[in-house]
Amino acid sequence: MYAQMVKSEAADDSPEAISFQARIDAGEKIEPKDWMPAGYRKTLIRQIGQHAHSEIVGQLPEGNWITRAPTLERKAILLAKVQDEAGHGLYLYCAAETLGVSRDDLTEMLLDGRMKYSSIFNYPTLTWADMGAVGWLVDGAAIMNQVPLQRTSYGPYSRAMIRVCKEESFHQRKGFDIMRKMSNGTPAQKRMAQDALNRFWEPSLMMFGPSDKDSVHSAQSMAWKIKMNTNDELRQKFVDQTVPQADYLGLTVPDETLKWNDEKGGYDFAEPDWAEFYEVLKGNGPCNRERLAARNKAWDDGAWVRDGLSAYGQKRAARKVAAQ
Ligand code: 3HC
């Protein structure tokens, strides 16, 4: 279905494509029923679909700590956050459905590896401090990337982002509060917080995608305002915002080259290990197999619910026809 729907992406200089680009350049929102180039539709399905998958798979590393939270309050906050992520996934699957691709299509492509989810979720969450680092760094990076997407050209996607961003800032503050508590706690707690920062720093930088020179989609996605900033621009903003927060916590960013550059008005910092990044994308990260196995199991275990709902839907439809 998905493959048939999107025709080849041959360069399109038809009158429709020219007026479409003029609408984008004028900052107009494109809505589901508007004409759009096949490539625009395909890029949106890819990005929104993978964004949705990231929200759903992203629940797994944090879900691991719901039963282990140190207090009832921390458990309740973490539970609320993980539930929020499920909602973000649903908003995004709904936005993708407006492009003609079903949630089942997208889920099938996640489960068989044809579609990705964010590399960050292939790293393990080993201690409670990781719940702080994930909220502070991962949600912090997600906010950095998602706030500009509130202005993206595709209406349903930009509107989904407005709601997501409101909840994401709660997530980031939740994580920072855990890191603050632990950095000001016992020496063992501070060591745990530092260890979490050490393990999550580089994978968080990778969330913004490869460097601009290696980005496959950025140029076209920026021209269509599917992407509002380049990968490196957002990564730089994230570093400039996060380093002072680490200083405030009394933690050390694990990058010896990190140095404020007055001329640039930002930090110079070491590029992440791109070889590791591409290995994780190839499925060779620490938790790739575990994450996909969990999602495949959830899909299989939920088959009876889907079957029951579709049987009920068919029965209701048949009753409607019989009543006419
Ligand atoms: N993890 C997995 N794949 C990644 C990646 C990452 N961190 N960064 C890039 N890639 C993939 C791209 O998907 C693309 O592969 P594809 O052609 O198979 O899709 C390839 O690497 C080349 O990268 P590009 O820079 O050319 O790709 P994009 O232009 O799509 O940029 C992106 C990548 C910046 C992630 C962009 O897709 C984007 O902004 N997506 C929307 C936001 C999003 O998905 N964020 C993920 C995290 S959501 C989250 O963390 C939820 C929070 O609540 C915890």
mmCIF file of C-alpha atoms in Angstrom, residues 23-315:
data_model
loop_
_atom_site.group_PDB
_atom_site.id
_atom_site.type_symbol
_atom_site.label_atom_id
_atom_site.label_comp_id
_atom_site.label_asym_id
_atom_site.label_seq_id
_atom_site.Cartn_x
_atom_site.Cartn_y
_atom_site.Cartn_z
ATOM 1 C CA ARG A 23 3.061 28.258 -1.058
ATOM 2 C CA ILE A 24 5.886 26.743 1.022
ATOM 3 C CA ASP A 25 8.086 29.808 0.488
ATOM 4 C CA ALA A 26 5.175 32.064 1.528
ATOM 5 C CA GLY A 27 4.949 30.138 4.811
ATOM 6 C CA GLU A 28 1.546 28.615 4.046
ATOM 7 C CA LYS A 29 0.469 25.414 5.770
ATOM 8 C CA ILE A 30 -0.089 22.399 3.532
ATOM 9 C CA GLU A 31 -3.162 20.391 4.533
ATOM 10 C CA PRO A 32 -3.976 16.702 3.817
ATOM 11 C CA LYS A 33 -6.344 17.417 0.913
ATOM 12 C CA ASP A 34 -3.939 19.869 -0.815
ATOM 13 C CA TRP A 35 -1.900 18.872 -3.857
ATOM 14 C CA MET A 36 1.638 17.893 -2.863
ATOM 15 C CA PRO A 37 4.629 16.393 -4.731
ATOM 16 C CA ALA A 38 5.052 12.638 -4.221
ATOM 17 C CA GLY A 39 8.481 13.294 -2.704
ATOM 18 C CA TYR A 40 7.031 15.705 -0.127
ATOM 19 C CA ARG A 41 4.472 13.089 0.919
ATOM 20 C CA LYS A 42 7.110 10.337 1.056
ATOM 21 C CA THR A 43 9.544 12.443 3.107
ATOM 22 C CA LEU A 44 6.799 13.372 5.567
ATOM 23 C CA ILE A 45 5.721 9.737 5.973
ATOM 24 C CA ARG A 46 9.354 8.752 6.580
ATOM 25 C CA GLN A 47 10.066 11.511 9.112
ATOM 26 C CA ILE A 48 6.713 11.483 10.932
ATOM 27 C CA GLY A 49 6.646 7.672 10.946
ATOM 28 C CA GLN A 50 10.124 7.409 12.422
ATOM 29 C CA HIS A 51 9.337 10.179 14.866
ATOM 30 C CA ALA A 52 6.263 8.227 16.026
ATOM 31 C CA HIS A 53 8.275 4.998 16.291
ATOM 32 C CA SER A 54 10.843 6.871 18.413
ATOM 33 C CA GLU A 55 8.142 7.943 20.858
ATOM 34 C CA ILE A 56 6.822 4.385 21.214
ATOM 35 C CA VAL A 57 10.194 2.613 21.416
ATOM 36 C CA GLY A 58 11.415 5.434 23.673
ATOM 37 C CA GLN A 59 8.997 4.202 26.350
ATOM 38 C CA LEU A 60 11.007 1.001 26.800
ATOM 39 C CA PRO A 61 14.232 2.305 28.420
ATOM 40 C CA GLU A 62 12.242 4.391 30.923
ATOM 41 C CA GLY A 63 9.523 1.781 31.444
ATOM 42 C CA ASN A 64 12.343 -0.402 32.770
ATOM 43 C CA TRP A 65 12.544 1.829 35.873
ATOM 44 C CA ILE A 66 8.865 2.354 36.733
ATOM 45 C CA THR A 67 8.872 -0.568 39.192
ATOM 46 C CA ARG A 68 12.285 0.444 40.542
ATOM 47 C CA ALA A 69 11.667 4.151 41.201
ATOM 48 C CA PRO A 70 13.096 5.215 44.600
ATOM 49 C CA THR A 71 9.880 6.889 45.834
ATOM 50 C CA LEU A 72 6.162 6.775 45.078
ATOM 51 C CA GLU A 73 6.370 10.373 43.835
ATOM 52 C CA ARG A 74 9.209 9.547 41.386
ATOM 53 C CA LYS A 75 7.254 6.491 40.226
ATOM 54 C CA ALA A 76 4.140 8.580 39.556
ATOM 55 C CA ILE A 77 6.118 11.212 37.633
ATOM 56 C CA LEU A 78 7.919 8.576 35.542
ATOM 57 C CA LEU A 79 4.658 6.752 34.864
ATOM 58 C CA ALA A 80 3.041 10.002 33.675
ATOM 59 C CA LYS A 81 5.991 10.698 31.407
ATOM 60 C CA VAL A 82 5.985 7.250 29.809
ATOM 61 C CA GLN A 83 2.241 7.576 29.242
ATOM 62 C CA ASP A 84 2.827 10.978 27.603
ATOM 63 C CA GLU A 85 5.246 9.356 25.140
ATOM 64 C CA ALA A 86 2.562 6.871 24.093
ATOM 65 C CA GLY A 87 0.275 9.827 23.422
ATOM 66 C CA HIS A 88 2.968 11.575 21.386
ATOM 67 C CA GLY A 89 3.331 8.425 19.296
ATOM 68 C CA LEU A 90 -0.428 8.330 18.696
ATOM 69 C CA TYR A 91 -0.602 12.020 17.656
ATOM 70 C CA LEU A 92 2.205 11.375 15.183
ATOM 71 C CA TYR A 93 0.713 8.147 13.778
ATOM 72 C CA CYS A 94 -2.539 10.105 13.290
ATOM 73 C CA ALA A 95 -0.606 12.857 11.477
ATOM 74 C CA ALA A 96 0.994 10.208 9.238
ATOM 75 C CA GLU A 97 -2.420 8.639 8.545
ATOM 76 C CA THR A 98 -3.555 11.942 6.978
ATOM 77 C CA LEU A 99 -0.927 11.210 4.290
ATOM 78 C CA GLY A 100 -2.603 7.928 3.383
ATOM 79 C CA VAL A 101 -0.436 5.464 5.257
ATOM 80 C CA SER A 102 -2.016 3.353 7.983
ATOM 81 C CA ARG A 103 -0.643 2.815 11.474
ATOM 82 C CA ASP A 104 -0.453 -0.901 10.664
ATOM 83 C CA ASP A 105 1.674 -0.138 7.565
ATOM 84 C CA LEU A 106 4.045 1.968 9.642
ATOM 85 C CA THR A 107 4.186 -0.570 12.475
ATOM 86 C CA GLU A 108 4.952 -3.359 10.017
ATOM 87 C CA MET A 109 7.860 -1.294 8.623
ATOM 88 C CA LEU A 110 9.187 -0.703 12.121
ATOM 89 C CA LEU A 111 8.926 -4.362 13.083
ATOM 90 C CA ASP A 112 10.660 -5.642 9.960
ATOM 91 C CA GLY A 113 13.383 -2.992 10.133
ATOM 92 C CA ARG A 114 12.419 -0.999 7.022
ATOM 93 C CA MET A 115 11.776 2.049 9.212
ATOM 94 C CA LYS A 116 13.974 3.440 11.981
ATOM 95 C CA TYR A 117 13.500 4.929 15.397
ATOM 96 C CA SER A 118 15.912 7.285 17.152
ATOM 97 C CA SER A 119 19.314 5.712 17.810
ATOM 98 C CA ILE A 120 19.311 6.958 21.404
ATOM 99 C CA PHE A 121 16.814 4.321 22.450
ATOM 100 C CA ASN A 122 19.272 1.558 21.656
ATOM 101 C CA TYR A 123 21.285 2.401 24.774
ATOM 102 C CA PRO A 124 20.538 0.719 28.120
ATOM 103 C CA THR A 125 19.279 2.514 31.231
ATOM 104 C CA LEU A 126 21.480 1.000 33.935
ATOM 105 C CA THR A 127 20.826 3.163 37.022
ATOM 106 C CA TRP A 128 18.172 5.522 38.374
ATOM 107 C CA ALA A 129 20.404 8.448 37.411
ATOM 108 C CA ASP A 130 19.809 7.383 33.805
ATOM 109 C CA MET A 131 16.175 8.443 34.296
ATOM 110 C CA GLY A 132 17.565 11.871 35.059
ATOM 111 C CA ALA A 133 19.958 11.885 32.113
ATOM 112 C CA VAL A 134 17.252 10.668 29.710
ATOM 113 C CA GLY A 135 14.830 13.400 30.771
ATOM 114 C CA TRP A 136 17.486 16.132 30.914
ATOM 115 C CA LEU A 137 19.508 15.219 27.792
ATOM 116 C CA VAL A 138 17.273 13.067 25.557
ATOM 117 C CA ASP A 139 14.096 15.043 26.101
ATOM 118 C CA GLY A 140 16.196 18.195 26.089
ATOM 119 C CA ALA A 141 17.528 17.252 22.647
ATOM 120 C CA ALA A 142 14.052 16.228 21.524
ATOM 121 C CA ILE A 143 12.679 19.653 22.533
ATOM 122 C CA MET A 144 15.534 21.386 20.681
ATOM 123 C CA ASN A 145 14.559 19.421 17.581
ATOM 124 C CA GLN A 146 10.782 19.579 18.017
ATOM 125 C CA VAL A 147 10.236 23.270 18.867
ATOM 126 C CA PRO A 148 11.157 24.395 15.319
ATOM 127 C CA LEU A 149 8.923 21.604 13.955
ATOM 128 C CA GLN A 150 5.928 23.506 15.369
ATOM 129 C CA ARG A 151 6.483 25.770 12.319
ATOM 130 C CA THR A 152 6.880 22.955 9.803
ATOM 131 C CA SER A 153 4.939 23.316 6.544
ATOM 132 C CA TYR A 154 2.668 20.272 6.971
ATOM 133 C CA GLY A 155 -0.355 21.327 9.066
ATOM 134 C CA PRO A 156 -1.107 18.110 10.968
ATOM 135 C CA TYR A 157 2.583 17.641 11.882
ATOM 136 C CA SER A 158 3.061 21.213 13.113
ATOM 137 C CA ARG A 159 -0.132 21.053 15.189
ATOM 138 C CA ALA A 160 0.923 17.722 16.747
ATOM 139 C CA MET A 161 4.254 19.326 17.692
ATOM 140 C CA ILE A 162 2.579 22.178 19.587
ATOM 141 C CA ARG A 163 0.983 19.710 22.015
ATOM 142 C CA VAL A 164 4.079 17.476 22.172
ATOM 143 C CA CYS A 165 6.408 20.369 22.998
ATOM 144 C CA LYS A 166 4.289 21.480 25.970
ATOM 145 C CA GLU A 167 4.575 18.002 27.518
ATOM 146 C CA GLU A 168 8.235 17.532 26.499
ATOM 147 C CA SER A 169 9.337 20.523 28.605
ATOM 148 C CA PHE A 170 7.760 18.858 31.668
ATOM 149 C CA HIS A 171 9.812 15.751 30.811
ATOM 150 C CA GLN A 172 13.035 17.689 30.555
ATOM 151 C CA ARG A 173 12.432 19.425 33.903
ATOM 152 C CA LYS A 174 11.635 16.074 35.514
ATOM 153 C CA GLY A 175 14.975 14.708 34.349
ATOM 154 C CA PHE A 176 16.932 17.787 35.402
ATOM 155 C CA ASP A 177 15.325 17.607 38.867
ATOM 156 C CA ILE A 178 16.551 14.019 39.299
ATOM 157 C CA MET A 179 20.067 15.057 38.220
ATOM 158 C CA ARG A 180 19.972 18.061 40.591
ATOM 159 C CA LYS A 181 18.874 15.855 43.519
ATOM 160 C CA MET A 182 21.583 13.279 42.845
ATOM 161 C CA SER A 183 24.377 15.754 42.109
ATOM 162 C CA ASN A 184 23.640 17.355 45.481
ATOM 163 C CA GLY A 185 23.221 13.991 47.209
ATOM 164 C CA THR A 186 25.741 11.550 48.619
ATOM 165 C CA PRO A 187 29.114 11.094 46.862
ATOM 166 C CA ALA A 188 27.810 7.773 45.503
ATOM 167 C CA GLN A 189 24.733 9.527 44.044
ATOM 168 C CA LYS A 190 26.880 12.223 42.470
ATOM 169 C CA ARG A 191 29.118 9.543 40.924
ATOM 170 C CA MET A 192 25.997 7.853 39.547
ATOM 171 C CA ALA A 193 24.816 11.139 37.996
ATOM 172 C CA GLN A 194 28.244 11.746 36.442
ATOM 173 C CA ASP A 195 28.316 8.184 35.076
ATOM 174 C CA ALA A 196 24.882 8.732 33.477
ATOM 175 C CA LEU A 197 26.082 11.979 31.848
ATOM 176 C CA ASN A 198 29.208 10.180 30.603
ATOM 177 C CA ARG A 199 27.129 7.448 28.926
ATOM 178 C CA PHE A 200 24.342 9.597 27.480
ATOM 179 C CA TRP A 201 26.264 12.659 26.263
ATOM 180 C CA GLU A 202 27.453 11.440 22.864
ATOM 181 C CA PRO A 203 24.319 9.364 22.031
ATOM 182 C CA SER A 204 22.267 12.523 22.756
ATOM 183 C CA LEU A 205 24.366 14.517 20.256
ATOM 184 C CA MET A 206 23.683 11.782 17.686
ATOM 185 C CA MET A 207 19.916 12.375 18.025
ATOM 186 C CA PHE A 208 20.255 15.428 15.760
ATOM 187 C CA GLY A 209 21.381 13.232 12.878
ATOM 188 C CA PRO A 210 24.661 13.029 10.959
ATOM 189 C CA SER A 211 26.736 16.148 10.384
ATOM 190 C CA ASP A 212 25.304 18.435 7.719
ATOM 191 C CA LYS A 213 27.871 17.328 5.148
ATOM 192 C CA ASP A 214 26.624 13.730 5.521
ATOM 193 C CA SER A 215 22.907 14.467 5.858
ATOM 194 C CA VAL A 216 20.997 12.772 3.043
ATOM 195 C CA HIS A 217 17.677 14.583 3.376
ATOM 196 C CA SER A 218 18.408 17.989 4.900
ATOM 197 C CA ALA A 219 18.636 20.099 1.726
ATOM 198 C CA GLN A 220 15.296 18.970 0.279
ATOM 199 C CA SER A 221 13.612 18.810 3.692
ATOM 200 C CA MET A 222 14.694 22.381 4.410
ATOM 201 C CA ALA A 223 13.455 23.546 0.969
ATOM 202 C CA TRP A 224 10.053 22.030 1.775
ATOM 203 C CA LYS A 225 10.194 23.363 5.387
ATOM 204 C CA ILE A 226 9.761 19.816 6.646
ATOM 205 C CA LYS A 227 12.961 20.539 8.518
ATOM 206 C CA MET A 228 13.433 24.110 9.831
ATOM 207 C CA ASN A 229 17.110 23.887 10.882
ATOM 208 C CA THR A 230 20.095 21.794 9.896
ATOM 209 C CA ASN A 231 21.307 18.939 12.122
ATOM 210 C CA ASP A 232 24.476 20.798 13.113
ATOM 211 C CA GLU A 233 22.618 24.031 13.950
ATOM 212 C CA LEU A 234 20.365 22.237 16.431
ATOM 213 C CA ARG A 235 23.224 20.166 17.859
ATOM 214 C CA GLN A 236 25.174 23.377 18.499
ATOM 215 C CA LYS A 237 22.157 25.004 20.199
ATOM 216 C CA PHE A 238 21.755 21.915 22.385
ATOM 217 C CA VAL A 239 25.408 21.973 23.485
ATOM 218 C CA ASP A 240 25.340 25.716 24.165
ATOM 219 C CA GLN A 241 22.237 25.315 26.332
ATOM 220 C CA THR A 242 23.274 22.111 28.137
ATOM 221 C CA VAL A 243 26.894 22.784 29.118
ATOM 222 C CA PRO A 244 25.961 25.613 31.568
ATOM 223 C CA GLN A 245 23.323 23.272 33.070
ATOM 224 C CA ALA A 246 26.005 20.627 33.644
ATOM 225 C CA ASP A 247 28.190 23.299 35.271
ATOM 226 C CA TYR A 248 25.274 24.261 37.544
ATOM 227 C CA LEU A 249 24.918 20.601 38.554
ATOM 228 C CA GLY A 250 28.633 20.380 39.272
ATOM 229 C CA LEU A 251 29.000 17.670 36.620
ATOM 230 C CA THR A 252 31.641 17.438 33.902
ATOM 231 C CA VAL A 253 30.675 17.072 30.238
ATOM 232 C CA PRO A 254 32.736 14.094 28.969
ATOM 233 C CA ASP A 255 34.545 16.052 26.215
ATOM 234 C CA GLU A 256 38.079 17.316 26.908
ATOM 235 C CA THR A 257 37.996 19.507 23.784
ATOM 236 C CA LEU A 258 34.904 21.440 24.994
ATOM 237 C CA LYS A 259 35.778 25.142 24.981
ATOM 238 C CA TRP A 260 33.797 28.387 24.660
ATOM 239 C CA ASN A 261 34.555 30.093 21.360
ATOM 240 C CA ASP A 262 33.945 33.820 21.679
ATOM 241 C CA GLU A 263 34.112 34.394 17.961
ATOM 242 C CA LYS A 264 31.444 31.766 17.258
ATOM 243 C CA GLY A 265 29.447 32.700 20.345
ATOM 244 C CA GLY A 266 29.152 29.035 21.204
ATOM 245 C CA TYR A 267 31.117 26.009 22.392
ATOM 246 C CA ASP A 268 33.592 24.117 20.270
ATOM 247 C CA PHE A 269 33.013 20.444 21.001
ATOM 248 C CA ALA A 270 34.070 16.999 19.802
ATOM 249 C CA GLU A 271 31.954 15.365 17.111
ATOM 250 C CA PRO A 272 30.215 12.182 18.297
ATOM 251 C CA ASP A 273 31.699 8.845 17.217
ATOM 252 C CA TRP A 274 29.981 8.587 13.823
ATOM 253 C CA ALA A 275 31.238 5.049 13.284
ATOM 254 C CA GLU A 276 29.285 4.054 16.408
ATOM 255 C CA PHE A 277 26.271 6.024 15.149
ATOM 256 C CA TYR A 278 26.131 4.144 11.851
ATOM 257 C CA GLU A 279 26.706 0.818 13.623
ATOM 258 C CA VAL A 280 23.690 1.535 15.840
ATOM 259 C CA LEU A 281 21.658 2.493 12.750
ATOM 260 C CA LYS A 282 22.664 -0.832 11.195
ATOM 261 C CA GLY A 283 21.171 -2.623 14.200
ATOM 262 C CA ASN A 284 24.391 -3.238 16.119
ATOM 263 C CA GLY A 285 23.750 -1.001 19.119
ATOM 264 C CA PRO A 286 23.673 -2.370 22.705
ATOM 265 C CA CYS A 287 19.862 -2.786 22.775
ATOM 266 C CA ASN A 288 18.644 -2.874 19.148
ATOM 267 C CA ARG A 289 17.653 -6.537 19.220
ATOM 268 C CA GLU A 290 15.976 -6.216 22.641
ATOM 269 C CA ARG A 291 13.965 -3.153 21.578
ATOM 270 C CA LEU A 292 12.684 -4.686 18.334
ATOM 271 C CA ALA A 293 11.945 -7.986 20.105
ATOM 272 C CA ALA A 294 9.869 -6.090 22.688
ATOM 273 C CA ARG A 295 7.920 -4.265 19.974
ATOM 274 C CA ASN A 296 7.372 -7.469 17.985
ATOM 275 C CA LYS A 297 6.143 -9.237 21.140
ATOM 276 C CA ALA A 298 3.778 -6.358 21.956
ATOM 277 C CA TRP A 299 2.402 -6.545 18.397
ATOM 278 C CA ASP A 300 1.891 -10.320 18.580
ATOM 279 C CA ASP A 301 0.400 -10.201 22.098
ATOM 280 C CA GLY A 302 -2.042 -7.508 20.972
ATOM 281 C CA ALA A 303 -3.298 -9.441 17.911
ATOM 282 C CA TRP A 304 -6.367 -10.721 19.792
ATOM 283 C CA VAL A 305 -7.404 -7.141 20.671
ATOM 284 C CA ARG A 306 -7.052 -6.000 17.045
ATOM 285 C CA ASP A 307 -8.944 -9.071 15.797
ATOM 286 C CA GLY A 308 -11.727 -8.511 18.335
ATOM 287 C CA LEU A 309 -12.058 -4.825 17.421
ATOM 288 C CA SER A 310 -12.160 -5.504 13.680
ATOM 289 C CA ALA A 311 -14.698 -8.331 14.152
ATOM 290 C CA TYR A 312 -16.843 -5.967 16.222
ATOM 291 C CA GLY A 313 -16.472 -3.257 13.542
ATOM 292 C CA GLN A 314 -17.523 -5.699 10.799
ATOM 293 C CA LYS A 315 -20.541 -6.824 12.847
#
